[in-house]
mmCIF file of C-alpha atoms and ligand atoms in Angstrom:
data_model
loop_
_atom_site.group_PDB
_atom_site.id
_atom_site.type_symbol
_atom_site.label_atom_id
_atom_site.label_comp_id
_atom_site.label_asym_id
_atom_site.label_seq_id
_atom_site.Cartn_x
_atom_site.Cartn_y
_atom_site.Cartn_z
ATOM 1 C CA UNK A 64 3.740 -34.721 2.241
ATOM 2 C CA UNK A 65 0.902 -32.346 1.374
ATOM 3 C CA UNK A 66 -0.655 -33.832 -1.776
ATOM 4 C CA UNK A 67 -1.698 -31.721 -4.766
ATOM 5 C CA UNK A 68 -5.381 -32.552 -5.217
ATOM 6 C CA UNK A 69 -6.738 -35.726 -3.608
ATOM 7 C CA UNK A 70 -10.456 -36.397 -4.128
ATOM 8 C CA UNK A 71 -12.911 -35.846 -1.294
ATOM 9 C CA UNK A 72 -14.020 -39.354 -0.375
ATOM 10 C CA UNK A 73 -16.118 -39.749 2.762
ATOM 11 C CA UNK A 74 -18.812 -42.045 4.126
ATOM 12 C CA UNK A 75 -21.582 -40.363 2.145
ATOM 13 C CA UNK A 76 -19.832 -41.116 -1.142
ATOM 14 C CA UNK A 77 -18.956 -44.671 -0.107
ATOM 15 C CA UNK A 78 -22.567 -45.353 0.975
ATOM 16 C CA UNK A 79 -23.979 -44.083 -2.308
ATOM 17 C CA UNK A 80 -21.533 -46.185 -4.340
ATOM 18 C CA UNK A 81 -22.288 -49.282 -2.238
ATOM 19 C CA UNK A 82 -26.005 -48.633 -2.723
ATOM 20 C CA UNK A 83 -25.440 -48.701 -6.486
ATOM 21 C CA UNK A 84 -23.290 -51.846 -6.334
ATOM 22 C CA UNK A 85 -26.012 -53.732 -4.427
ATOM 23 C CA UNK A 86 -28.843 -52.316 -6.545
ATOM 24 C CA UNK A 87 -28.284 -54.814 -9.340
ATOM 25 C CA UNK A 88 -27.694 -52.004 -11.868
ATOM 26 C CA UNK A 89 -24.106 -50.735 -12.230
ATOM 27 C CA UNK A 90 -23.857 -49.363 -15.782
ATOM 28 C CA UNK A 91 -25.811 -46.452 -17.316
ATOM 29 C CA UNK A 92 -29.208 -46.359 -15.629
ATOM 30 C CA UNK A 93 -31.364 -44.457 -13.146
ATOM 31 C CA UNK A 94 -28.510 -42.738 -11.286
ATOM 32 C CA UNK A 95 -26.895 -41.451 -14.467
ATOM 33 C CA UNK A 96 -30.267 -40.083 -15.633
ATOM 34 C CA UNK A 97 -30.790 -38.420 -12.248
ATOM 35 C CA UNK A 98 -27.291 -36.921 -12.308
ATOM 36 C CA UNK A 99 -28.018 -35.507 -15.784
ATOM 37 C CA UNK A 100 -31.231 -33.870 -14.530
ATOM 38 C CA UNK A 101 -29.464 -32.424 -11.492
ATOM 39 C CA UNK A 102 -26.650 -30.997 -13.637
ATOM 40 C CA UNK A 103 -29.214 -29.398 -15.944
ATOM 41 C CA UNK A 104 -30.989 -27.820 -13.002
ATOM 42 C CA UNK A 105 -27.686 -26.712 -11.495
ATOM 43 C CA UNK A 106 -26.263 -24.824 -14.468
ATOM 44 C CA UNK A 107 -29.536 -23.825 -16.132
ATOM 45 C CA UNK A 108 -28.896 -24.956 -19.731
ATOM 46 C CA UNK A 109 -31.617 -27.012 -21.495
ATOM 47 C CA UNK A 110 -30.189 -30.542 -21.428
ATOM 48 C CA UNK A 111 -27.212 -32.680 -20.265
ATOM 49 C CA UNK A 112 -25.702 -35.932 -21.543
ATOM 50 C CA UNK A 113 -23.277 -37.674 -19.197
ATOM 51 C CA UNK A 114 -20.300 -39.397 -20.832
ATOM 52 C CA UNK A 115 -17.188 -41.340 -19.838
ATOM 53 C CA UNK A 116 -14.854 -38.307 -19.901
ATOM 54 C CA UNK A 117 -14.583 -34.725 -21.063
ATOM 55 C CA UNK A 118 -12.333 -35.936 -23.873
ATOM 56 C CA UNK A 119 -15.140 -38.249 -25.042
ATOM 57 C CA UNK A 120 -17.648 -35.393 -24.811
ATOM 58 C CA UNK A 121 -15.476 -33.025 -26.850
ATOM 59 C CA UNK A 122 -14.869 -35.633 -29.528
ATOM 60 C CA UNK A 123 -18.532 -36.666 -29.646
ATOM 61 C CA UNK A 124 -19.532 -33.068 -30.376
ATOM 62 C CA UNK A 125 -16.825 -32.529 -33.019
ATOM 63 C CA UNK A 126 -18.007 -35.752 -34.722
ATOM 64 C CA UNK A 127 -21.651 -34.674 -34.440
ATOM 65 C CA UNK A 128 -20.834 -31.335 -36.084
ATOM 66 C CA UNK A 129 -19.029 -33.245 -38.870
ATOM 67 C CA UNK A 130 -15.540 -31.860 -38.246
ATOM 68 C CA UNK A 131 -13.135 -33.631 -40.586
ATOM 69 C CA UNK A 132 -10.068 -33.350 -42.821
ATOM 70 C CA UNK A 133 -9.687 -29.882 -44.312
ATOM 71 C CA UNK A 134 -11.437 -28.200 -41.367
ATOM 72 C CA UNK A 135 -9.778 -25.988 -38.769
ATOM 73 C CA UNK A 136 -10.518 -25.829 -35.051
ATOM 74 C CA UNK A 137 -9.229 -22.940 -32.925
ATOM 75 C CA UNK A 138 -7.731 -24.042 -29.601
ATOM 76 C CA UNK A 139 -5.649 -22.157 -27.020
ATOM 77 C CA UNK A 140 -1.934 -23.067 -26.985
ATOM 78 C CA UNK A 141 -2.231 -22.999 -23.195
ATOM 79 C CA UNK A 142 -4.374 -25.998 -22.242
ATOM 80 C CA UNK A 143 -4.257 -29.702 -21.488
ATOM 81 C CA UNK A 144 -3.630 -32.028 -24.456
ATOM 82 C CA UNK A 145 -7.228 -33.350 -24.528
ATOM 83 C CA UNK A 146 -8.512 -30.079 -26.009
ATOM 84 C CA UNK A 147 -6.307 -30.434 -29.098
ATOM 85 C CA UNK A 148 -5.952 -34.210 -29.365
ATOM 86 C CA UNK A 149 -9.657 -34.676 -30.073
ATOM 87 C CA UNK A 150 -9.290 -32.359 -33.076
ATOM 88 C CA UNK A 151 -6.434 -34.548 -34.345
ATOM 89 C CA UNK A 152 -8.664 -37.643 -33.933
ATOM 90 C CA UNK A 153 -11.132 -36.094 -36.356
ATOM 91 C CA UNK A 154 -8.380 -35.450 -38.911
ATOM 92 C CA UNK A 155 -8.902 -31.675 -38.723
ATOM 93 C CA UNK A 156 -6.197 -29.047 -38.253
ATOM 94 C CA UNK A 157 -5.531 -27.600 -34.802
ATOM 95 C CA UNK A 158 -5.074 -23.831 -34.952
ATOM 96 C CA UNK A 159 -3.362 -22.794 -31.732
ATOM 97 C CA UNK A 160 -3.790 -19.201 -30.548
ATOM 98 C CA UNK A 161 -2.150 -17.195 -27.778
ATOM 99 C CA UNK A 162 -3.549 -16.340 -24.339
ATOM 100 C CA UNK A 163 -4.125 -13.210 -22.300
ATOM 101 C CA UNK A 164 -2.655 -12.307 -18.914
ATOM 102 C CA UNK A 165 -5.512 -14.151 -17.180
ATOM 103 C CA UNK A 166 -4.275 -17.416 -18.838
ATOM 104 C CA UNK A 167 -7.410 -17.672 -21.001
ATOM 105 C CA UNK A 168 -7.625 -17.649 -24.791
ATOM 106 C CA UNK A 169 -7.193 -14.192 -26.334
ATOM 107 C CA UNK A 170 -10.261 -13.122 -28.324
ATOM 108 C CA UNK A 171 -8.083 -10.836 -30.476
ATOM 109 C CA UNK A 172 -5.941 -13.852 -31.341
ATOM 110 C CA UNK A 173 -9.065 -15.896 -32.191
ATOM 111 C CA UNK A 174 -10.240 -13.155 -34.544
ATOM 112 C CA UNK A 175 -6.911 -13.205 -36.408
ATOM 113 C CA UNK A 176 -6.999 -17.002 -36.687
ATOM 114 C CA UNK A 177 -10.472 -17.352 -38.242
ATOM 115 C CA UNK A 178 -10.501 -18.508 -41.887
ATOM 116 C CA UNK A 179 -13.216 -19.931 -44.185
ATOM 117 C CA UNK A 180 -12.078 -23.377 -42.939
ATOM 118 C CA UNK A 181 -12.807 -22.622 -39.255
ATOM 119 C CA UNK A 182 -15.602 -24.872 -37.984
ATOM 120 C CA UNK A 183 -15.258 -24.764 -34.202
ATOM 121 C CA UNK A 184 -13.653 -22.659 -31.457
ATOM 122 C CA UNK A 185 -12.825 -24.458 -28.186
ATOM 123 C CA UNK A 186 -12.266 -21.853 -25.453
ATOM 124 C CA UNK A 187 -10.936 -23.294 -22.169
ATOM 125 C CA UNK A 188 -11.795 -21.812 -18.755
ATOM 126 C CA UNK A 189 -8.288 -22.186 -17.370
ATOM 127 C CA UNK A 190 -8.191 -22.823 -13.606
ATOM 128 C CA UNK A 191 -11.974 -22.323 -13.509
ATOM 129 C CA UNK A 192 -12.024 -18.695 -14.659
ATOM 130 C CA UNK A 193 -14.587 -18.219 -17.456
ATOM 131 C CA UNK A 194 -13.344 -16.899 -20.820
ATOM 132 C CA UNK A 195 -14.654 -13.668 -22.379
ATOM 133 C CA UNK A 196 -17.850 -15.287 -23.643
ATOM 134 C CA UNK A 197 -19.708 -12.122 -24.693
ATOM 135 C CA UNK A 198 -16.823 -11.287 -27.003
ATOM 136 C CA UNK A 199 -16.476 -14.849 -28.323
ATOM 137 C CA UNK A 200 -20.224 -15.271 -28.899
ATOM 138 C CA UNK A 201 -20.361 -11.852 -30.635
ATOM 139 C CA UNK A 202 -17.389 -12.721 -32.818
ATOM 140 C CA UNK A 203 -18.917 -15.896 -34.313
ATOM 141 C CA UNK A 204 -22.149 -13.975 -35.048
ATOM 142 C CA UNK A 205 -20.449 -10.981 -36.682
ATOM 143 C CA UNK A 206 -21.696 -10.727 -40.272
ATOM 144 C CA UNK A 207 -18.245 -10.673 -41.913
ATOM 145 C CA UNK A 208 -17.191 -13.759 -39.930
ATOM 146 C CA UNK A 209 -20.486 -15.547 -40.520
ATOM 147 C CA UNK A 210 -20.340 -14.796 -44.263
ATOM 148 C CA UNK A 211 -17.082 -16.693 -44.744
ATOM 149 C CA UNK A 212 -18.397 -19.849 -42.994
ATOM 150 C CA UNK A 213 -18.793 -22.709 -45.495
ATOM 151 C CA UNK A 214 -21.239 -25.329 -44.174
ATOM 152 C CA UNK A 215 -20.530 -28.909 -45.246
ATOM 153 C CA UNK A 216 -23.045 -30.903 -43.154
ATOM 154 C CA UNK A 217 -26.744 -30.452 -42.259
ATOM 155 C CA UNK A 218 -25.725 -29.503 -38.688
ATOM 156 C CA UNK A 219 -23.306 -26.870 -39.969
ATOM 157 C CA UNK A 220 -25.975 -25.480 -42.331
ATOM 158 C CA UNK A 221 -28.492 -25.313 -39.530
ATOM 159 C CA UNK A 222 -26.122 -23.369 -37.245
ATOM 160 C CA UNK A 223 -24.803 -21.277 -40.136
ATOM 161 C CA UNK A 224 -21.700 -20.201 -38.248
ATOM 162 C CA UNK A 225 -18.701 -21.367 -36.182
ATOM 163 C CA UNK A 226 -19.678 -23.589 -33.231
ATOM 164 C CA UNK A 227 -18.486 -22.466 -29.783
ATOM 165 C CA UNK A 228 -17.650 -25.659 -27.898
ATOM 166 C CA UNK A 229 -16.495 -24.641 -24.460
ATOM 167 C CA UNK A 230 -14.001 -26.799 -22.549
ATOM 168 C CA UNK A 231 -15.213 -26.266 -18.978
ATOM 169 C CA UNK A 232 -13.177 -29.155 -17.567
ATOM 170 C CA UNK A 233 -12.120 -26.812 -14.736
ATOM 171 C CA UNK A 234 -15.043 -24.470 -14.398
ATOM 172 C CA UNK A 235 -18.248 -26.118 -13.202
ATOM 173 C CA UNK A 236 -19.790 -23.567 -10.833
ATOM 174 C CA UNK A 237 -17.860 -20.656 -12.347
ATOM 175 C CA UNK A 238 -20.037 -17.689 -13.298
ATOM 176 C CA UNK A 239 -20.172 -15.124 -16.050
ATOM 177 C CA UNK A 240 -22.744 -12.293 -16.037
ATOM 178 C CA UNK A 241 -24.511 -14.198 -13.251
ATOM 179 C CA UNK A 242 -24.896 -17.369 -15.334
ATOM 180 C CA UNK A 243 -23.034 -20.578 -14.697
ATOM 181 C CA UNK A 244 -20.697 -22.215 -17.197
ATOM 182 C CA UNK A 245 -22.733 -24.793 -19.074
ATOM 183 C CA UNK A 246 -25.207 -22.099 -19.980
ATOM 184 C CA UNK A 247 -22.900 -19.644 -21.754
ATOM 185 C CA UNK A 248 -22.170 -21.090 -25.192
ATOM 186 C CA UNK A 249 -23.619 -23.498 -27.772
ATOM 187 C CA UNK A 250 -22.184 -26.555 -26.037
ATOM 188 C CA UNK A 251 -20.119 -26.884 -22.849
ATOM 189 C CA UNK A 252 -18.120 -29.888 -21.680
ATOM 190 C CA UNK A 253 -17.439 -30.640 -18.003
ATOM 191 C CA UNK A 254 -14.818 -33.085 -16.747
ATOM 192 C CA UNK A 255 -15.319 -35.194 -13.626
ATOM 193 C CA UNK A 256 -11.821 -36.690 -13.702
ATOM 194 C CA UNK A 257 -10.317 -37.535 -10.295
ATOM 195 C CA UNK A 258 -8.429 -34.239 -9.899
ATOM 196 C CA UNK A 259 -11.256 -31.952 -11.023
ATOM 197 C CA UNK A 260 -13.469 -29.853 -8.711
ATOM 198 C CA UNK A 261 -16.363 -32.292 -8.945
ATOM 199 C CA UNK A 262 -15.347 -35.872 -9.555
ATOM 200 C CA UNK A 263 -16.918 -39.173 -10.540
ATOM 201 C CA UNK A 264 -13.434 -40.838 -10.672
ATOM 202 C CA UNK A 265 -13.603 -40.541 -14.461
ATOM 203 C CA UNK A 266 -16.449 -38.904 -16.314
ATOM 204 C CA UNK A 267 -17.746 -35.911 -18.165
ATOM 205 C CA UNK A 268 -20.886 -34.137 -19.293
ATOM 206 C CA UNK A 269 -22.088 -32.496 -22.480
ATOM 207 C CA UNK A 270 -24.249 -29.437 -21.723
ATOM 208 C CA UNK A 271 -26.485 -28.715 -24.703
ATOM 209 C CA UNK A 272 -27.508 -25.108 -25.223
ATOM 210 C CA UNK A 273 -27.892 -24.777 -28.994
ATOM 211 C CA UNK A 274 -30.045 -21.965 -30.365
ATOM 212 C CA UNK A 275 -33.315 -22.565 -32.243
ATOM 213 C CA UNK A 276 -34.140 -24.237 -34.587
ATOM 214 C CA UNK A 277 -32.065 -26.911 -32.810
ATOM 215 C CA UNK A 278 -34.115 -28.993 -30.405
ATOM 216 C CA UNK A 279 -31.759 -29.817 -27.527
ATOM 217 C CA UNK A 280 -33.969 -32.648 -26.193
ATOM 218 C CA UNK A 281 -34.077 -34.288 -29.599
ATOM 219 C CA UNK A 282 -30.346 -33.813 -29.936
ATOM 220 C CA UNK A 283 -29.889 -35.466 -26.536
ATOM 221 C CA UNK A 284 -31.598 -38.610 -27.846
ATOM 222 C CA UNK A 285 -29.418 -38.583 -30.965
ATOM 223 C CA UNK A 286 -26.228 -38.144 -28.958
ATOM 224 C CA UNK A 287 -27.278 -40.787 -26.464
ATOM 225 C CA UNK A 288 -27.394 -43.252 -29.361
ATOM 226 C CA UNK A 289 -24.152 -41.909 -30.850
ATOM 227 C CA UNK A 290 -22.405 -42.398 -27.491
ATOM 228 C CA UNK A 291 -23.542 -46.050 -27.336
ATOM 229 C CA UNK A 292 -22.526 -47.694 -30.613
ATOM 230 C CA UNK A 293 -25.431 -46.232 -32.540
ATOM 231 C CA UNK A 294 -27.726 -48.635 -30.696
ATOM 232 C CA UNK A 295 -31.361 -47.549 -30.655
ATOM 233 C CA UNK A 296 -31.972 -48.820 -27.100
ATOM 234 C CA UNK A 297 -29.649 -48.692 -24.113
ATOM 235 C CA UNK A 298 -29.163 -51.688 -21.814
ATOM 236 C CA UNK A 299 -31.885 -50.540 -19.411
ATOM 237 C CA UNK A 300 -34.497 -50.049 -22.155
ATOM 238 C CA UNK A 301 -33.693 -53.468 -23.636
ATOM 239 C CA UNK A 302 -34.427 -55.074 -20.257
ATOM 240 C CA UNK A 303 -38.114 -54.159 -20.426
ATOM 241 C CA UNK A 304 -40.483 -57.032 -21.313
ATOM 242 C CA UNK A 305 -40.698 -57.550 -25.073
ATOM 243 C CA UNK A 306 -38.053 -54.901 -25.751
ATOM 244 C CA UNK A 307 -35.055 -57.047 -26.559
ATOM 245 C CA UNK A 308 -34.866 -56.153 -30.252
ATOM 246 C CA UNK A 309 -32.729 -53.164 -31.229
ATOM 247 C CA UNK A 310 -31.056 -51.659 -34.260
ATOM 248 C CA UNK A 311 -27.691 -50.064 -35.030
ATOM 249 C CA UNK A 312 -28.211 -46.870 -37.012
ATOM 250 C CA UNK A 313 -24.594 -45.686 -37.198
ATOM 251 C CA UNK A 314 -21.122 -46.868 -36.118
ATOM 252 C CA UNK A 315 -21.266 -44.944 -32.831
ATOM 253 C CA UNK A 316 -18.845 -44.713 -29.919
ATOM 254 C CA UNK A 317 -18.681 -46.275 -26.436
ATOM 255 C CA UNK A 318 -18.750 -43.145 -24.320
ATOM 256 C CA UNK A 319 -21.462 -43.790 -21.713
ATOM 257 C CA UNK A 320 -21.188 -43.036 -17.973
ATOM 258 C CA UNK A 321 -21.885 -45.794 -15.428
ATOM 259 C CA UNK A 322 -24.238 -45.540 -12.439
ATOM 260 C CA UNK A 323 -21.254 -46.196 -10.158
ATOM 261 C CA UNK A 324 -19.655 -43.002 -11.460
ATOM 262 C CA UNK A 325 -22.942 -41.100 -11.320
ATOM 263 C CA UNK A 326 -23.516 -42.060 -7.690
ATOM 264 C CA UNK A 327 -20.299 -40.239 -6.701
ATOM 265 C CA UNK A 328 -21.366 -37.247 -8.805
ATOM 266 C CA UNK A 329 -24.833 -37.070 -7.211
ATOM 267 C CA UNK A 330 -23.332 -36.675 -3.742
ATOM 268 C CA UNK A 331 -20.667 -34.233 -4.955
ATOM 269 C CA UNK A 332 -23.131 -31.988 -6.784
ATOM 270 C CA UNK A 333 -25.551 -31.792 -3.883
ATOM 271 C CA UNK A 334 -22.941 -30.196 -1.641
ATOM 272 C CA UNK A 335 -20.923 -28.471 -4.334
ATOM 273 C CA UNK A 336 -21.983 -24.796 -3.998
ATOM 274 C CA UNK A 337 -22.451 -24.559 -0.248
ATOM 275 C CA UNK A 338 -19.526 -26.679 0.799
ATOM 276 C CA UNK A 339 -16.943 -27.428 -1.905
ATOM 277 C CA UNK A 340 -16.890 -23.980 -3.553
ATOM 278 C CA UNK A 341 -16.927 -22.173 -0.193
ATOM 279 C CA UNK A 342 -13.848 -24.104 0.939
ATOM 280 C CA UNK A 343 -12.044 -23.578 -2.365
ATOM 281 C CA UNK A 344 -12.736 -19.844 -2.308
ATOM 282 C CA UNK A 345 -11.380 -19.687 1.238
ATOM 283 C CA UNK A 346 -8.140 -21.343 0.088
ATOM 284 C CA UNK A 347 -7.795 -18.958 -2.897
ATOM 285 C CA UNK A 348 -8.450 -15.921 -0.668
ATOM 286 C CA UNK A 349 -5.932 -17.148 1.901
ATOM 287 C CA UNK A 350 -3.181 -17.595 -0.711
ATOM 288 C CA UNK A 351 -3.879 -14.174 -2.207
ATOM 289 C CA UNK A 352 -3.871 -12.446 1.179
ATOM 290 C CA UNK A 353 -0.450 -13.929 1.967
ATOM 291 C CA UNK A 354 1.294 -13.661 -1.400
ATOM 292 C CA UNK A 355 0.164 -10.091 -1.966
ATOM 293 C CA UNK A 356 2.751 -9.084 0.630
ATOM 294 C CA UNK A 357 5.638 -10.024 -1.685
ATOM 295 C CA UNK A 358 6.746 -7.966 -4.686
ATOM 296 C CA UNK A 359 7.986 -11.115 -6.479
ATOM 297 C CA UNK A 360 4.534 -12.680 -6.389
ATOM 298 C CA UNK A 361 1.944 -12.178 -9.070
ATOM 299 C CA UNK A 362 -1.390 -13.430 -7.770
ATOM 300 C CA UNK A 363 -4.009 -14.660 -10.269
ATOM 301 C CA UNK A 364 -7.220 -12.820 -11.088
ATOM 302 C CA UNK A 365 -10.197 -14.975 -10.110
ATOM 303 C CA UNK A 366 -13.087 -12.563 -10.054
ATOM 304 C CA UNK A 367 -14.092 -9.255 -11.581
ATOM 305 C CA UNK A 368 -17.391 -7.443 -12.171
ATOM 306 C CA UNK A 369 -18.426 -10.038 -14.780
ATOM 307 C CA UNK A 370 -16.819 -13.300 -13.694
ATOM 308 C CA UNK A 371 -16.234 -15.576 -10.743
ATOM 309 C CA UNK A 372 -13.950 -18.583 -10.829
ATOM 310 C CA UNK A 373 -14.788 -22.089 -9.690
ATOM 311 C CA UNK A 374 -11.451 -21.934 -7.809
ATOM 312 C CA UNK A 375 -10.017 -25.019 -9.517
ATOM 313 C CA UNK A 376 -6.232 -24.442 -9.322
ATOM 314 C CA UNK A 377 -4.319 -21.490 -7.904
ATOM 315 C CA UNK A 378 -1.921 -20.247 -10.577
ATOM 316 C CA UNK A 379 0.790 -18.249 -8.841
ATOM 317 C CA UNK A 380 3.384 -16.533 -11.025
ATOM 318 C CA UNK A 381 6.825 -15.414 -9.864
ATOM 319 C CA UNK A 382 7.829 -12.117 -11.473
ATOM 320 C CA UNK A 383 10.952 -11.912 -13.579
ATOM 321 C CA UNK A 384 11.984 -15.558 -13.587
ATOM 322 C CA UNK A 385 12.261 -18.065 -16.430
ATOM 323 C CA UNK A 386 11.758 -21.803 -16.644
ATOM 324 C CA UNK A 387 15.100 -22.725 -15.058
ATOM 325 C CA UNK A 388 14.615 -20.712 -11.859
ATOM 326 C CA UNK A 389 10.971 -21.744 -11.678
ATOM 327 C CA UNK A 390 11.984 -25.402 -11.860
ATOM 328 C CA UNK A 391 14.582 -24.846 -9.110
ATOM 329 C CA UNK A 392 11.932 -23.264 -6.890
ATOM 330 C CA UNK A 393 9.538 -26.170 -7.518
ATOM 331 C CA UNK A 394 12.262 -28.649 -6.547
ATOM 332 C CA UNK A 395 12.825 -26.778 -3.274
ATOM 333 C CA UNK A 396 9.081 -26.695 -2.523
ATOM 334 C CA UNK A 397 8.838 -30.467 -3.019
ATOM 335 C CA UNK A 398 11.809 -30.920 -0.683
ATOM 336 C CA UNK A 399 9.712 -29.146 1.972
ATOM 337 C CA UNK A 400 7.067 -31.878 1.582
ATOM 338 C CA UNK A 401 4.595 -29.783 -0.411
ATOM 339 C CA UNK A 402 3.303 -30.948 -3.807
ATOM 340 C CA UNK A 403 2.948 -28.322 -6.490
ATOM 341 C CA UNK A 404 2.449 -28.484 -10.225
ATOM 342 C CA UNK A 405 2.517 -26.483 -13.460
ATOM 343 C CA UNK A 406 -0.690 -25.850 -15.427
ATOM 344 C CA UNK A 407 0.125 -26.192 -18.266
ATOM 345 C CA UNK A 408 3.116 -26.904 -20.440
ATOM 346 C CA UNK A 409 1.823 -25.212 -23.618
ATOM 347 C CA UNK A 410 1.002 -27.738 -26.328
ATOM 348 C CA UNK A 411 3.345 -26.326 -29.014
ATOM 349 C CA UNK A 412 6.202 -27.403 -26.680
ATOM 350 C CA UNK A 413 5.061 -31.046 -26.743
ATOM 351 C CA UNK A 414 6.842 -33.459 -29.079
ATOM 352 C CA UNK A 415 3.804 -34.335 -31.183
ATOM 353 C CA UNK A 416 2.802 -30.738 -31.833
ATOM 354 C CA UNK A 417 6.389 -29.534 -32.223
ATOM 355 C CA UNK A 418 6.920 -32.231 -34.874
ATOM 356 C CA UNK A 419 3.723 -31.064 -36.564
ATOM 357 C CA UNK A 420 5.388 -27.674 -37.113
ATOM 358 C CA UNK A 421 4.002 -25.453 -34.329
ATOM 359 C CA UNK A 422 6.549 -23.058 -32.819
ATOM 360 C CA UNK A 423 6.338 -21.791 -29.248
ATOM 361 C CA UNK A 424 7.684 -18.374 -30.349
ATOM 362 C CA UNK A 425 4.290 -17.769 -31.937
ATOM 363 C CA UNK A 426 2.594 -17.785 -28.511
ATOM 364 C CA UNK A 427 4.638 -15.351 -26.400
ATOM 365 C CA UNK A 428 2.026 -14.642 -23.710
ATOM 366 C CA UNK A 429 1.323 -18.353 -23.191
ATOM 367 C CA UNK A 430 5.070 -18.923 -22.837
ATOM 368 C CA UNK A 431 5.460 -16.037 -20.405
ATOM 369 C CA UNK A 432 2.507 -17.309 -18.315
ATOM 370 C CA UNK A 433 3.951 -20.825 -18.274
ATOM 371 C CA UNK A 434 7.596 -20.047 -17.548
ATOM 372 C CA UNK A 435 6.989 -18.320 -14.214
ATOM 373 C CA UNK A 436 3.970 -20.346 -13.083
ATOM 374 C CA UNK A 437 3.591 -22.625 -10.053
ATOM 375 C CA UNK A 438 0.190 -24.237 -9.275
ATOM 376 C CA UNK A 439 -0.546 -24.565 -5.561
ATOM 377 C CA UNK A 440 -2.656 -27.272 -3.886
ATOM 378 C CA UNK A 441 -6.399 -26.550 -3.642
ATOM 379 C CA UNK A 442 -8.724 -29.259 -2.363
ATOM 380 C CA UNK A 443 -11.551 -29.717 0.081
ATOM 381 C CA UNK A 444 -9.584 -31.372 2.883
ATOM 382 C CA UNK A 445 -6.668 -28.891 2.834
ATOM 383 C CA UNK A 446 -6.611 -27.440 6.361
ATOM 384 C CA UNK A 447 -5.753 -23.875 7.411
ATOM 385 C CA UNK A 448 -2.562 -25.167 8.969
ATOM 386 C CA UNK A 449 -1.615 -26.863 5.700
ATOM 387 C CA UNK A 450 -2.337 -23.618 3.831
ATOM 388 C CA UNK A 451 0.201 -21.902 6.105
ATOM 389 C CA UNK A 452 2.712 -24.703 5.421
ATOM 390 C CA UNK A 453 2.269 -24.299 1.659
ATOM 391 C CA UNK A 454 2.714 -20.518 1.853
ATOM 392 C CA UNK A 455 5.847 -20.826 4.012
ATOM 393 C CA UNK A 456 7.347 -23.467 1.707
ATOM 394 C CA UNK A 457 6.793 -21.245 -1.343
ATOM 395 C CA UNK A 458 8.086 -18.080 0.350
ATOM 396 C CA UNK A 459 11.239 -19.783 1.650
ATOM 397 C CA UNK A 460 11.909 -21.513 -1.672
ATOM 398 C CA UNK A 461 11.486 -18.333 -3.703
ATOM 399 C CA UNK A 462 13.481 -16.116 -1.351
ATOM 400 C CA UNK A 463 16.408 -18.525 -1.186
ATOM 401 C CA UNK A 464 16.492 -18.673 -5.004
ATOM 402 C CA UNK A 465 16.043 -15.084 -6.187
HETATM 403 C C1 PLP B 737 -8.787 -32.635 -17.511
HETATM 404 C C2 PLP B 737 -8.959 -31.818 -18.726
HETATM 405 C C3 PLP B 737 -9.601 -32.317 -19.863
HETATM 406 C C4 PLP B 737 -9.943 -33.767 -20.031
HETATM 407 O O1 PLP B 737 -10.822 -34.262 -19.117
HETATM 408 P P1 PLP B 737 -11.093 -35.854 -19.077
HETATM 409 O O2 PLP B 737 -12.378 -35.964 -18.335
HETATM 410 O O3 PLP B 737 -9.919 -36.433 -18.346
HETATM 411 O O4 PLP B 737 -11.174 -36.332 -20.476
HETATM 412 C C5 PLP B 737 -9.851 -31.480 -20.916
HETATM 413 N N1 PLP B 737 -9.461 -30.185 -20.878
HETATM 414 C C6 PLP B 737 -8.806 -29.677 -19.825
HETATM 415 C C7 PLP B 737 -8.418 -28.227 -19.845
HETATM 416 C C8 PLP B 737 -8.512 -30.476 -18.725
HETATM 417 O O5 PLP B 737 -7.819 -29.973 -17.693
#
């Protein structure tokens, strides 16, 4: 069976993890701090805080900005549940909006959804392809939009407009106008979950890039405390001679990354651009070259004059089919020993959100994108021969169904 996206685990990773295990320091410590510095250097934003997951990072930033009951947060209907669930945790209202043909959030739809209650927009770089950030950043700064913003916390007053909190769970290494994700909006969140491009088993990072007068380094210190129970010293700092005493300045969260996780990330990041991304691009290019030959295939856009993907998942669409035929095709592909997937079932179709009153009919492009979509395997160890097997399995399954 060809798996969908196994992690790349080799001797280098194992050695680095073992080194951490024997070092006597396994929770947040020197390796996490080093990983943060390397991520900052990699993407070019001012400052990075590593956390236990992207979900934790998203929620931490919504809490920091003071998002609460009565507020609205704009989220694409087409994303993984984490993007919207964290808004629910804060007691705020999720405002789903429709997508464009490239699967990403539609800026036109965002504009229509903005109200005086809007506090945050969470664009998601689906499959690693950056959203239209110039347009989104311009929109939140437009005077008519900025005028209707009602700040309710010191952070909201200081920003004076809607916060753009980018969900880059898929898109580390993706580029927009030559800059990497992480460095494109106020705050960007990476995920290092096991199936993501760059993994630490579980983990995430908060990339801070807030405009002046915010001080991103100062904010890092604040968030570091907020992500560790509001404790003024982390475990490593408390270990220093005479430094045992600490204070709790707020009821914070437990969202820190461990050095075991960071040790995997350090190895992954070092070889990410020259090795991981090169291989992923090769797989994307190979799929596109093959599927372009068939009129039923709609290949995804993954670069244009402004953007380059991080090649996270390959979102193939089959023209003119609905959910039922798509599901039949997927069944046939699995029977040929190839794992595929669907990214994503739009959230208004999920029980919780359906019960909350969202209707899928309100997001026709997201539905259209979903109903004919099949995600193909993309991972470092996928060989050229396996790529050919995947292509053949898809072609045979589609052609025997249509
Ligand atoms: C995986 C994923 C997340 C959540 O990442 P975790 O690190 O597992 O919390 C958030 N958003 C999207 C779009 C994802 O695919």
